[in-house]
Amino acid sequence: MDIIQRNFFRILCSGAFGTQSSIEPMSPFKWRRLMQMVEAQQVMPVFINGIAQHAMDEGLNLPEGIIADLRGRQDERKSLAARIPKTVRLSNAFLNRRLKNLIYSELHSIDTSVEALDMLKLIVSNSEVMFTRGMNLGGIITMGEYLRTRGDKVDFVKLDNWLTALQLHGMAELQGNVLISVFGFEQDELPFVTKSDPKAYRLTLRSVSDLAKDTAQEWHFRQNSAGFVQNNNAVLRRNLSRSLRYVGYAPVETTSNFFHNFVKSLSEIEE
């Protein structure tokens, strides 16, 4: 982990979970690079809160331009409840139908567990983003905050059964292992995590670094001036590579998600 990544994760840990650690001074170029990572991961509100936690840190040598930008974005923080997805979907038609049925059944149950449903929605939403764009730190941080504040109310037996039915146990464990390896959670805070995953840490570092580099050009297919269809081979290779990273965690949904996005790209050819 280089100095940019160390500062990135230290500030996020402070902003989300109050963890205290020292910030290392960086050049303006490296701070701008860190800001690209913040924007790509969509964690600006957490980052701003983390910067406030480190206001007196000698290593916090932010360039004036970044300070001015952060001051203008103070009101971007959403409440925890507002960050829970209202609706979620899976790319595989069969699993998506099963997801909708179990949510409907739980909402009409005599012992509805709203908190378990919230956790399921977060895990599903995080998974779909990870298949498409890579590690979803904003969503994983929200999951961690939810566990810290509402975890005692979650029916983890129900959640475990749902994850098994949706073939998402592997993705849930991966997300939990990110909270453990990157954000300092204890395994007993995450009942759905049954084993440690050393790949979680490496996947996170790689994904955070990659996503900041490759968000500029996202078209997959478009027509050129002669009317022929062109494809962005770099994007296709990147998305295939990204999907393959998670195929061992959720084979059916990973494959379905890739082909869903492939077909969607074809349908969005620019005129």
Tab-separated table of N, CA, C and O in Angstrom, residues 42-43 48 50 52 75 115 118 191 195 227 234 236 247:
chain	number	residue	atom	x	y	z
A	42	GLN	N	-17.130	7.510	-4.671
A	42	GLN	CA	-18.340	8.199	-4.214
A	42	GLN	C	-18.436	8.207	-2.680
A	42	GLN	O	-19.469	7.883	-2.102
A	43	VAL	N	-17.333	8.589	-2.046
A	43	VAL	CA	-17.275	8.636	-0.577
A	43	VAL	C	-16.924	10.034	-0.081
A	43	VAL	O	-16.351	10.195	0.994
A	48	ILE	N	-14.948	14.079	3.825
A	48	ILE	CA	-15.012	15.405	4.450
A	48	ILE	C	-15.077	15.279	5.961
A	48	ILE	O	-14.406	16.019	6.695
A	50	GLY	N	-13.901	12.815	7.678
A	50	GLY	CA	-12.586	12.355	8.110
A	50	GLY	C	-11.572	13.471	8.154
A	50	GLY	O	-10.740	13.539	9.076
A	52	ALA	N	-12.220	16.554	8.799
A	52	ALA	CA	-12.539	17.327	10.005
A	52	ALA	C	-11.940	16.669	11.247
A	52	ALA	O	-11.477	17.350	12.172
A	75	ASP	N	-22.465	19.935	2.679
A	75	ASP	CA	-23.840	19.472	2.900
A	75	ASP	C	-24.190	18.212	2.115
A	75	ASP	O	-25.361	17.872	1.952
A	115	GLU	N	-34.755	-4.717	9.576
A	115	GLU	CA	-33.301	-4.575	9.621
A	115	GLU	C	-32.610	-5.649	8.778
A	115	GLU	O	-31.613	-5.371	8.098
A	118	ASP	N	-32.976	-4.593	5.241
A	118	ASP	CA	-32.035	-3.508	4.944
A	118	ASP	C	-30.645	-4.060	4.661
A	118	ASP	O	-29.968	-3.641	3.706
A	191	PRO	N	-21.905	-11.662	11.783
A	191	PRO	CA	-22.299	-13.072	11.904
A	191	PRO	C	-22.344	-13.840	10.591
A	191	PRO	O	-22.255	-15.070	10.593
A	195	LYS	N	-15.441	-17.180	7.693
A	195	LYS	CA	-14.006	-17.415	7.524
A	195	LYS	C	-13.344	-16.154	6.977
A	195	LYS	O	-13.980	-15.353	6.286
A	227	GLY	N	-21.474	4.850	-40.088
A	227	GLY	CA	-22.584	4.013	-39.680
A	227	GLY	C	-22.185	2.660	-39.147
A	227	GLY	O	-23.044	1.855	-38.781
A	234	ALA	N	-11.000	-1.676	-24.761
A	234	ALA	CA	-10.393	-1.523	-23.436
A	234	ALA	C	-11.447	-1.644	-22.350
A	234	ALA	O	-11.230	-2.297	-21.317
A	236	LEU	N	-14.386	-3.214	-22.588
A	236	LEU	CA	-14.868	-4.584	-22.544
A	236	LEU	C	-13.891	-5.502	-21.816
A	236	LEU	O	-14.286	-6.327	-20.985
A	247	VAL	N	-16.072	-14.017	-9.838
A	247	VAL	CA	-16.818	-15.184	-10.295
A	247	VAL	C	-16.784	-16.319	-9.273
A	247	VAL	O	-17.740	-17.091	-9.157
